[in-house]
Amino acid sequence: MRAEERQHHILARARSDGRVDVSDIAADLAVAPETVRRDLRLLEQHGLVRRTHGGAYPVESAGFETNLANRATLRVPEKRRIAVAAVELLGDAETVFIDEGFGPQLVAEALPPGRPLTVITASIPVASHLATKPETTVYLLGGRVRGRTLATVDHWATQMLSGFVIDLAYLGANGISRRYGLTTPDPAVANVKAQVVRASRRRVFAGVHTKFGVNSFCRFASVADFETIVTDTGLSAVEAQRYSVLGPQVIRA
């Protein structure tokens, strides 16, 4: 197998499985682990994967985005801790936006029972979970439903948002970096998120450490737009301090 074919195979595996392990790929392709590591270094240089200890995971781009089912299998304990820590920031908020994605779903599940809240969301799973709670009023944004995330986008969603003033927004992203801010692969999703940023008094980013330093296709906010960033301890204290210099408090749950 030529190097290009091998790298294509590695990238396809990373995108289908959510990550690749050096030892597994080396055994599958009957090559040395160092060959796989060399391939991963090249794929990382092209912005297609991010290397981790013993493997790599795919970087989302304009041409590739993981689906909801895949996200629900990766780093779940960290995402649950992040969700719990994020909900502790509710304060006196009465109206809350909860973003699309698996992490925001966990935020919805962690909301305190019995507390009256009005929740706005583009996520069908979030709306479905909260609509059964008598103390919660749910507004599901209209629009085209994206199959990958089961969330609504396009002008129906942004039009609804333009009429709201939201106390607190819980937002996710496919990537966050100090230089480019918060990014996502799909322009329609970016438009919804950008409108949420404009409509919200307070904004919290909740996401695992692997999203940091990653840049996707469409920018929808700067780091300084956020009051708080909630992530896990996989983000080093030094890197957390670099983000906090830009304005937000950084919580490592």
PDB file of C-alpha atoms in Angstrom:
ATOM      1  CA  MET A   1       0.000   0.000   0.000  1.00  0.00           C
ATOM      2  CA  ARG A   2       1.385   3.386  -1.003  1.00  0.00           C
ATOM      3  CA  ALA A   3       1.745   6.163   1.562  1.00  0.00           C
ATOM      4  CA  GLU A   4      -1.175   8.153   0.111  1.00  0.00           C
ATOM      5  CA  GLU A   5      -3.467   5.114   0.206  1.00  0.00           C
ATOM      6  CA  ARG A   6      -2.377   4.344   3.762  1.00  0.00           C
ATOM      7  CA  GLN A   7      -3.074   7.888   4.910  1.00  0.00           C
ATOM      8  CA  HIS A   8      -6.477   7.861   3.203  1.00  0.00           C
ATOM      9  CA  HIS A   9      -7.294   4.623   5.047  1.00  0.00           C
ATOM     10  CA  ILE A  10      -6.173   6.084   8.388  1.00  0.00           C
ATOM     11  CA  LEU A  11      -8.250   9.250   7.883  1.00  0.00           C
ATOM     12  CA  ALA A  12     -11.316   7.233   6.845  1.00  0.00           C
ATOM     13  CA  ARG A  13     -10.980   5.072   9.978  1.00  0.00           C
ATOM     14  CA  ALA A  14     -10.593   8.138  12.189  1.00  0.00           C
ATOM     15  CA  ARG A  15     -13.720   9.690  10.713  1.00  0.00           C
ATOM     16  CA  SER A  16     -15.816   6.532  10.955  1.00  0.00           C
ATOM     17  CA  ASP A  17     -14.683   5.491  14.460  1.00  0.00           C
ATOM     18  CA  GLY A  18     -14.079   8.911  16.010  1.00  0.00           C
ATOM     19  CA  ARG A  19     -10.397   8.140  16.640  1.00  0.00           C
ATOM     20  CA  VAL A  20      -7.584   5.776  15.651  1.00  0.00           C
ATOM     21  CA  ASP A  21      -4.959   3.941  17.706  1.00  0.00           C
ATOM     22  CA  VAL A  22      -1.435   3.596  16.348  1.00  0.00           C
ATOM     23  CA  SER A  23      -1.119  -0.032  17.398  1.00  0.00           C
ATOM     24  CA  ASP A  24      -4.452  -1.044  15.835  1.00  0.00           C
ATOM     25  CA  ILE A  25      -3.709   0.643  12.510  1.00  0.00           C
ATOM     26  CA  ALA A  26      -0.191  -0.791  12.422  1.00  0.00           C
ATOM     27  CA  ALA A  27      -1.585  -4.304  12.914  1.00  0.00           C
ATOM     28  CA  ASP A  28      -4.359  -3.802  10.333  1.00  0.00           C
ATOM     29  CA  LEU A  29      -1.979  -2.510   7.666  1.00  0.00           C
ATOM     30  CA  ALA A  30       0.970  -4.726   8.620  1.00  0.00           C
ATOM     31  CA  VAL A  31       3.319  -1.752   8.980  1.00  0.00           C
ATOM     32  CA  ALA A  32       5.546  -0.498  11.775  1.00  0.00           C
ATOM     33  CA  PRO A  33       3.984   1.775  14.408  1.00  0.00           C
ATOM     34  CA  GLU A  34       6.521   4.451  13.461  1.00  0.00           C
ATOM     35  CA  THR A  35       5.132   4.427   9.911  1.00  0.00           C
ATOM     36  CA  VAL A  36       1.661   5.126  11.278  1.00  0.00           C
ATOM     37  CA  ARG A  37       3.003   7.885  13.516  1.00  0.00           C
ATOM     38  CA  ARG A  38       4.696   9.456  10.497  1.00  0.00           C
ATOM     39  CA  ASP A  39       1.420   9.315   8.564  1.00  0.00           C
ATOM     40  CA  LEU A  40      -0.424  10.907  11.482  1.00  0.00           C
ATOM     41  CA  ARG A  41       2.130  13.713  11.682  1.00  0.00           C
ATOM     42  CA  LEU A  42       1.556  14.467   8.008  1.00  0.00           C
ATOM     43  CA  LEU A  43      -2.240  14.343   8.388  1.00  0.00           C
ATOM     44  CA  GLU A  44      -1.960  16.696  11.368  1.00  0.00           C
ATOM     45  CA  GLN A  45       0.171  19.118   9.346  1.00  0.00           C
ATOM     46  CA  HIS A  46      -2.658  19.231   6.807  1.00  0.00           C
ATOM     47  CA  GLY A  47      -5.196  19.980   9.567  1.00  0.00           C
ATOM     48  CA  LEU A  48      -7.068  16.686   9.138  1.00  0.00           C
ATOM     49  CA  VAL A  49      -6.363  15.054  12.518  1.00  0.00           C
ATOM     50  CA  ARG A  50      -5.121  15.981  15.966  1.00  0.00           C
ATOM     51  CA  ARG A  51      -2.637  13.576  17.506  1.00  0.00           C
ATOM     52  CA  THR A  52      -3.029  12.287  21.047  1.00  0.00           C
ATOM     53  CA  HIS A  53      -1.001   9.853  23.108  1.00  0.00           C
ATOM     54  CA  GLY A  54      -1.118   6.595  21.157  1.00  0.00           C
ATOM     55  CA  GLY A  55      -3.380   7.775  18.363  1.00  0.00           C
ATOM     56  CA  ALA A  56      -5.360  10.632  16.840  1.00  0.00           C
ATOM     57  CA  TYR A  57      -8.885  11.938  16.308  1.00  0.00           C
ATOM     58  CA  PRO A  58     -10.331  13.671  13.226  1.00  0.00           C
ATOM     59  CA  VAL A  59     -10.635  17.438  12.939  1.00  0.00           C
ATOM     60  CA  GLU A  60     -14.020  18.598  11.713  1.00  0.00           C
ATOM     61  CA  SER A  61     -13.992  20.758   8.605  1.00  0.00           C
ATOM     62  CA  ALA A  62     -16.258  22.114   5.873  1.00  0.00           C
ATOM     63  CA  GLY A  63     -16.228  18.649   4.307  1.00  0.00           C
ATOM     64  CA  PHE A  64     -16.514  16.497   7.424  1.00  0.00           C
ATOM     65  CA  GLU A  65     -18.492  16.612  10.652  1.00  0.00           C
ATOM     66  CA  THR A  66     -19.123  13.860  13.186  1.00  0.00           C
ATOM     67  CA  ASN A  67     -22.709  12.824  13.865  1.00  0.00           C
ATOM     68  CA  LEU A  68     -24.583  12.888  17.144  1.00  0.00           C
ATOM     69  CA  ALA A  69     -24.336   9.131  17.709  1.00  0.00           C
ATOM     70  CA  ASN A  70     -20.562   9.253  17.438  1.00  0.00           C
ATOM     71  CA  ARG A  71     -20.278  12.218  19.815  1.00  0.00           C
ATOM     72  CA  ALA A  72     -22.363  10.351  22.402  1.00  0.00           C
ATOM     73  CA  THR A  73     -19.636   7.696  22.709  1.00  0.00           C
ATOM     74  CA  LEU A  74     -16.590   9.938  23.174  1.00  0.00           C
ATOM     75  CA  ARG A  75     -15.323  11.365  26.493  1.00  0.00           C
ATOM     76  CA  VAL A  76     -18.717  11.013  28.123  1.00  0.00           C
ATOM     77  CA  PRO A  77     -17.491  11.266  31.769  1.00  0.00           C
ATOM     78  CA  GLU A  78     -15.693  14.522  30.971  1.00  0.00           C
ATOM     79  CA  LYS A  79     -18.750  15.889  29.177  1.00  0.00           C
ATOM     80  CA  ARG A  80     -20.983  15.050  32.157  1.00  0.00           C
ATOM     81  CA  ARG A  81     -18.643  16.868  34.566  1.00  0.00           C
ATOM     82  CA  ILE A  82     -18.568  19.870  32.250  1.00  0.00           C
ATOM     83  CA  ALA A  83     -22.373  19.910  32.056  1.00  0.00           C
ATOM     84  CA  VAL A  84     -22.782  19.846  35.832  1.00  0.00           C
ATOM     85  CA  ALA A  85     -20.243  22.652  36.261  1.00  0.00           C
ATOM     86  CA  ALA A  86     -21.922  24.688  33.530  1.00  0.00           C
ATOM     87  CA  VAL A  87     -25.355  24.409  35.153  1.00  0.00           C
ATOM     88  CA  GLU A  88     -23.901  25.782  38.396  1.00  0.00           C
ATOM     89  CA  LEU A  89     -23.512  29.077  36.491  1.00  0.00           C
ATOM     90  CA  LEU A  90     -27.270  29.549  36.024  1.00  0.00           C
ATOM     91  CA  GLY A  91     -27.446  32.309  38.610  1.00  0.00           C
ATOM     92  CA  ASP A  92     -30.790  34.136  38.407  1.00  0.00           C
ATOM     93  CA  ALA A  93     -31.360  33.331  34.716  1.00  0.00           C
ATOM     94  CA  GLU A  94     -34.985  32.786  33.741  1.00  0.00           C
ATOM     95  CA  THR A  95     -34.512  32.387  29.976  1.00  0.00           C
ATOM     96  CA  VAL A  96     -31.819  30.007  28.737  1.00  0.00           C
ATOM     97  CA  PHE A  97     -30.587  28.962  25.307  1.00  0.00           C
ATOM     98  CA  ILE A  98     -29.204  25.423  24.979  1.00  0.00           C
ATOM     99  CA  ASP A  99     -27.226  24.640  21.850  1.00  0.00           C
ATOM    100  CA  GLU A 100     -27.297  21.605  19.574  1.00  0.00           C
ATOM    101  CA  GLY A 101     -24.959  18.647  20.186  1.00  0.00           C
ATOM    102  CA  PHE A 102     -24.382  15.934  22.761  1.00  0.00           C
ATOM    103  CA  GLY A 103     -22.637  18.150  25.330  1.00  0.00           C
ATOM    104  CA  PRO A 104     -25.542  20.620  25.439  1.00  0.00           C
ATOM    105  CA  GLN A 105     -27.941  17.676  25.791  1.00  0.00           C
ATOM    106  CA  LEU A 106     -26.104  16.795  28.994  1.00  0.00           C
ATOM    107  CA  VAL A 107     -26.475  20.416  30.140  1.00  0.00           C
ATOM    108  CA  ALA A 108     -30.239  20.082  29.619  1.00  0.00           C
ATOM    109  CA  GLU A 109     -30.274  16.860  31.635  1.00  0.00           C
ATOM    110  CA  ALA A 110     -28.333  18.532  34.477  1.00  0.00           C
ATOM    111  CA  LEU A 111     -30.742  21.458  34.909  1.00  0.00           C
ATOM    112  CA  PRO A 112     -32.072  21.576  38.488  1.00  0.00           C
ATOM    113  CA  PRO A 113     -35.475  19.894  38.887  1.00  0.00           C
ATOM    114  CA  GLY A 114     -38.402  22.046  39.941  1.00  0.00           C
ATOM    115  CA  ARG A 115     -36.859  25.331  38.836  1.00  0.00           C
ATOM    116  CA  PRO A 116     -39.077  27.341  36.441  1.00  0.00           C
ATOM    117  CA  LEU A 117     -37.164  28.079  33.248  1.00  0.00           C
ATOM    118  CA  THR A 118     -37.896  29.130  29.697  1.00  0.00           C
ATOM    119  CA  VAL A 119     -35.559  27.247  27.378  1.00  0.00           C
ATOM    120  CA  ILE A 120     -34.902  28.123  23.737  1.00  0.00           C
ATOM    121  CA  THR A 121     -33.120  25.521  21.636  1.00  0.00           C
ATOM    122  CA  ALA A 122     -32.435  24.430  18.076  1.00  0.00           C
ATOM    123  CA  SER A 123     -31.953  20.843  19.262  1.00  0.00           C
ATOM    124  CA  ILE A 124     -34.816  18.376  18.866  1.00  0.00           C
ATOM    125  CA  PRO A 125     -33.336  15.982  21.487  1.00  0.00           C
ATOM    126  CA  VAL A 126     -33.006  18.840  24.002  1.00  0.00           C
ATOM    127  CA  ALA A 127     -36.570  20.019  23.346  1.00  0.00           C
ATOM    128  CA  SER A 128     -37.906  16.460  23.619  1.00  0.00           C
ATOM    129  CA  HIS A 129     -36.164  15.904  26.952  1.00  0.00           C
ATOM    130  CA  LEU A 130     -37.284  19.186  28.547  1.00  0.00           C
ATOM    131  CA  ALA A 131     -40.821  19.374  27.145  1.00  0.00           C
ATOM    132  CA  THR A 132     -42.037  16.717  29.595  1.00  0.00           C
ATOM    133  CA  LYS A 133     -40.998  18.816  32.601  1.00  0.00           C
ATOM    134  CA  PRO A 134     -43.977  20.868  33.850  1.00  0.00           C
ATOM    135  CA  GLU A 135     -41.774  23.642  35.232  1.00  0.00           C
ATOM    136  CA  THR A 136     -40.027  24.203  31.870  1.00  0.00           C
ATOM    137  CA  THR A 137     -41.380  26.159  28.916  1.00  0.00           C
ATOM    138  CA  VAL A 138     -39.634  25.103  25.707  1.00  0.00           C
ATOM    139  CA  TYR A 139     -39.314  27.065  22.466  1.00  0.00           C
ATOM    140  CA  LEU A 140     -37.958  24.944  19.608  1.00  0.00           C
ATOM    141  CA  LEU A 141     -36.553  27.073  16.803  1.00  0.00           C
ATOM    142  CA  GLY A 142     -38.061  26.402  13.394  1.00  0.00           C
ATOM    143  CA  GLY A 143     -36.211  25.645  10.198  1.00  0.00           C
ATOM    144  CA  ARG A 144     -34.462  22.906   8.249  1.00  0.00           C
ATOM    145  CA  VAL A 145     -33.449  19.933  10.401  1.00  0.00           C
ATOM    146  CA  ARG A 146     -29.853  18.775  10.041  1.00  0.00           C
ATOM    147  CA  GLY A 147     -29.661  14.996  10.106  1.00  0.00           C
ATOM    148  CA  ARG A 148     -26.205  14.883  11.713  1.00  0.00           C
ATOM    149  CA  THR A 149     -27.224  16.787  14.839  1.00  0.00           C
ATOM    150  CA  LEU A 150     -31.047  16.796  14.746  1.00  0.00           C
ATOM    151  CA  ALA A 151     -31.038  20.577  15.039  1.00  0.00           C
ATOM    152  CA  THR A 152     -32.751  23.361  13.123  1.00  0.00           C
ATOM    153  CA  VAL A 153     -31.013  26.003  11.007  1.00  0.00           C
ATOM    154  CA  ASP A 154     -31.609  28.642   8.315  1.00  0.00           C
ATOM    155  CA  HIS A 155     -33.595  31.876   8.333  1.00  0.00           C
ATOM    156  CA  TRP A 156     -36.607  30.550  10.265  1.00  0.00           C
ATOM    157  CA  ALA A 157     -34.328  29.865  13.252  1.00  0.00           C
ATOM    158  CA  THR A 158     -32.412  33.143  13.071  1.00  0.00           C
ATOM    159  CA  GLN A 159     -35.642  35.130  12.624  1.00  0.00           C
ATOM    160  CA  MET A 160     -37.103  33.644  15.808  1.00  0.00           C
ATOM    161  CA  LEU A 161     -33.910  34.384  17.715  1.00  0.00           C
ATOM    162  CA  SER A 162     -33.863  38.011  16.551  1.00  0.00           C
ATOM    163  CA  GLY A 163     -36.998  38.649  18.629  1.00  0.00           C
ATOM    164  CA  PHE A 164     -35.612  37.252  21.890  1.00  0.00           C
ATOM    165  CA  VAL A 165     -33.541  38.666  24.729  1.00  0.00           C
ATOM    166  CA  ILE A 166     -31.971  35.650  26.458  1.00  0.00           C
ATOM    167  CA  ASP A 167     -30.518  35.745  29.963  1.00  0.00           C
ATOM    168  CA  LEU A 168     -27.955  32.959  29.493  1.00  0.00           C
ATOM    169  CA  ALA A 169     -26.769  30.921  26.510  1.00  0.00           C
ATOM    170  CA  TYR A 170     -24.959  27.593  26.708  1.00  0.00           C
ATOM    171  CA  LEU A 171     -23.039  27.251  23.459  1.00  0.00           C
ATOM    172  CA  GLY A 172     -20.818  24.579  21.997  1.00  0.00           C
ATOM    173  CA  ALA A 173     -18.416  24.689  19.051  1.00  0.00           C
ATOM    174  CA  ASN A 174     -16.442  22.316  16.869  1.00  0.00           C
ATOM    175  CA  GLY A 175     -13.309  24.290  17.603  1.00  0.00           C
ATOM    176  CA  ILE A 176     -12.073  27.131  19.793  1.00  0.00           C
ATOM    177  CA  SER A 177      -8.779  28.968  19.460  1.00  0.00           C
ATOM    178  CA  ARG A 178      -7.339  32.182  20.791  1.00  0.00           C
ATOM    179  CA  ARG A 179      -6.640  33.464  17.280  1.00  0.00           C
ATOM    180  CA  TYR A 180      -9.858  32.550  15.432  1.00  0.00           C
ATOM    181  CA  GLY A 181     -12.369  32.263  18.256  1.00  0.00           C
ATOM    182  CA  LEU A 182     -15.219  29.747  18.078  1.00  0.00           C
ATOM    183  CA  THR A 183     -15.822  27.914  14.818  1.00  0.00           C
ATOM    184  CA  THR A 184     -18.094  25.299  13.261  1.00  0.00           C
ATOM    185  CA  PRO A 185     -18.037  23.564   9.843  1.00  0.00           C
ATOM    186  CA  ASP A 186     -21.497  24.581   8.584  1.00  0.00           C
ATOM    187  CA  PRO A 187     -22.327  28.213   7.649  1.00  0.00           C
ATOM    188  CA  ALA A 188     -26.013  27.693   8.525  1.00  0.00           C
ATOM    189  CA  VAL A 189     -25.098  26.506  12.021  1.00  0.00           C
ATOM    190  CA  ALA A 190     -22.674  29.410  12.427  1.00  0.00           C
ATOM    191  CA  ASN A 191     -25.462  31.875  11.566  1.00  0.00           C
ATOM    192  CA  VAL A 192     -27.722  30.449  14.293  1.00  0.00           C
ATOM    193  CA  LYS A 193     -24.953  30.509  16.886  1.00  0.00           C
ATOM    194  CA  ALA A 194     -23.921  34.058  15.949  1.00  0.00           C
ATOM    195  CA  GLN A 195     -27.523  35.216  16.391  1.00  0.00           C
ATOM    196  CA  VAL A 196     -27.607  33.553  19.824  1.00  0.00           C
ATOM    197  CA  VAL A 197     -24.446  35.437  20.790  1.00  0.00           C
ATOM    198  CA  ARG A 198     -26.105  38.730  19.780  1.00  0.00           C
ATOM    199  CA  ALA A 199     -29.356  37.920  21.613  1.00  0.00           C
ATOM    200  CA  SER A 200     -27.822  36.778  24.934  1.00  0.00           C
ATOM    201  CA  ARG A 201     -26.839  38.806  27.971  1.00  0.00           C
ATOM    202  CA  ARG A 202     -24.476  36.099  29.257  1.00  0.00           C
ATOM    203  CA  ARG A 203     -22.716  33.376  27.301  1.00  0.00           C
ATOM    204  CA  VAL A 204     -21.035  30.164  28.482  1.00  0.00           C
ATOM    205  CA  PHE A 205     -18.954  27.900  26.266  1.00  0.00           C
ATOM    206  CA  ALA A 206     -18.964  24.257  27.372  1.00  0.00           C
ATOM    207  CA  GLY A 207     -16.668  21.805  25.594  1.00  0.00           C
ATOM    208  CA  VAL A 208     -14.009  19.155  26.093  1.00  0.00           C
ATOM    209  CA  HIS A 209     -10.311  20.019  25.949  1.00  0.00           C
ATOM    210  CA  THR A 210      -9.819  18.412  22.516  1.00  0.00           C
ATOM    211  CA  LYS A 211     -11.739  21.307  20.925  1.00  0.00           C
ATOM    212  CA  PHE A 212      -9.088  23.823  22.006  1.00  0.00           C
ATOM    213  CA  GLY A 213      -6.600  24.956  19.397  1.00  0.00           C
ATOM    214  CA  VAL A 214      -8.870  23.565  16.663  1.00  0.00           C
ATOM    215  CA  ASN A 215     -10.156  25.769  13.833  1.00  0.00           C
ATOM    216  CA  SER A 216     -13.107  24.850  11.657  1.00  0.00           C
ATOM    217  CA  PHE A 217     -14.585  26.614   8.606  1.00  0.00           C
ATOM    218  CA  CYS A 218     -17.017  29.223   9.963  1.00  0.00           C
ATOM    219  CA  ARG A 219     -16.303  31.654  12.795  1.00  0.00           C
ATOM    220  CA  PHE A 220     -19.313  32.739  14.859  1.00  0.00           C
ATOM    221  CA  ALA A 221     -17.848  34.360  18.012  1.00  0.00           C
ATOM    222  CA  SER A 222     -14.656  35.499  19.663  1.00  0.00           C
ATOM    223  CA  VAL A 223     -13.356  34.144  22.953  1.00  0.00           C
ATOM    224  CA  ALA A 224     -13.963  37.576  24.509  1.00  0.00           C
ATOM    225  CA  ASP A 225     -17.708  37.246  23.823  1.00  0.00           C
ATOM    226  CA  PHE A 226     -17.965  34.666  26.626  1.00  0.00           C
ATOM    227  CA  GLU A 227     -18.339  35.195  30.339  1.00  0.00           C
ATOM    228  CA  THR A 228     -17.133  31.685  31.149  1.00  0.00           C
ATOM    229  CA  ILE A 229     -15.464  28.724  29.463  1.00  0.00           C
ATOM    230  CA  VAL A 230     -16.130  25.326  31.042  1.00  0.00           C
ATOM    231  CA  THR A 231     -13.917  22.413  30.027  1.00  0.00           C
ATOM    232  CA  ASP A 232     -12.143  19.434  31.608  1.00  0.00           C
ATOM    233  CA  THR A 233      -8.732  19.071  33.220  1.00  0.00           C
ATOM    234  CA  GLY A 234      -7.275  17.808  29.948  1.00  0.00           C
ATOM    235  CA  LEU A 235      -6.755  21.484  29.156  1.00  0.00           C
ATOM    236  CA  SER A 236      -3.595  22.482  31.007  1.00  0.00           C
ATOM    237  CA  ALA A 237      -3.675  25.222  33.624  1.00  0.00           C
ATOM    238  CA  VAL A 238      -1.169  27.176  31.532  1.00  0.00           C
ATOM    239  CA  GLU A 239      -3.387  27.026  28.433  1.00  0.00           C
ATOM    240  CA  ALA A 240      -6.468  27.880  30.506  1.00  0.00           C
ATOM    241  CA  GLN A 241      -4.687  31.007  31.736  1.00  0.00           C
ATOM    242  CA  ARG A 242      -3.948  32.038  28.142  1.00  0.00           C
ATOM    243  CA  TYR A 243      -7.668  31.915  27.337  1.00  0.00           C
ATOM    244  CA  SER A 244      -8.644  33.736  30.534  1.00  0.00           C
ATOM    245  CA  VAL A 245      -6.402  36.648  29.544  1.00  0.00           C
ATOM    246  CA  LEU A 246      -8.848  37.247  26.676  1.00  0.00           C
ATOM    247  CA  GLY A 247     -11.707  37.861  29.114  1.00  0.00           C
ATOM    248  CA  PRO A 248     -13.649  34.773  30.226  1.00  0.00           C
ATOM    249  CA  GLN A 249     -13.280  32.853  33.436  1.00  0.00           C
ATOM    250  CA  VAL A 250     -12.004  29.347  32.642  1.00  0.00           C
ATOM    251  CA  ILE A 251     -13.331  26.449  34.741  1.00  0.00           C
ATOM    252  CA  ARG A 252     -11.644  23.035  34.472  1.00  0.00           C
ATOM    253  CA  ALA A 253     -14.136  20.489  35.803  1.00  0.00           C
TER     254      ALA A 253
END
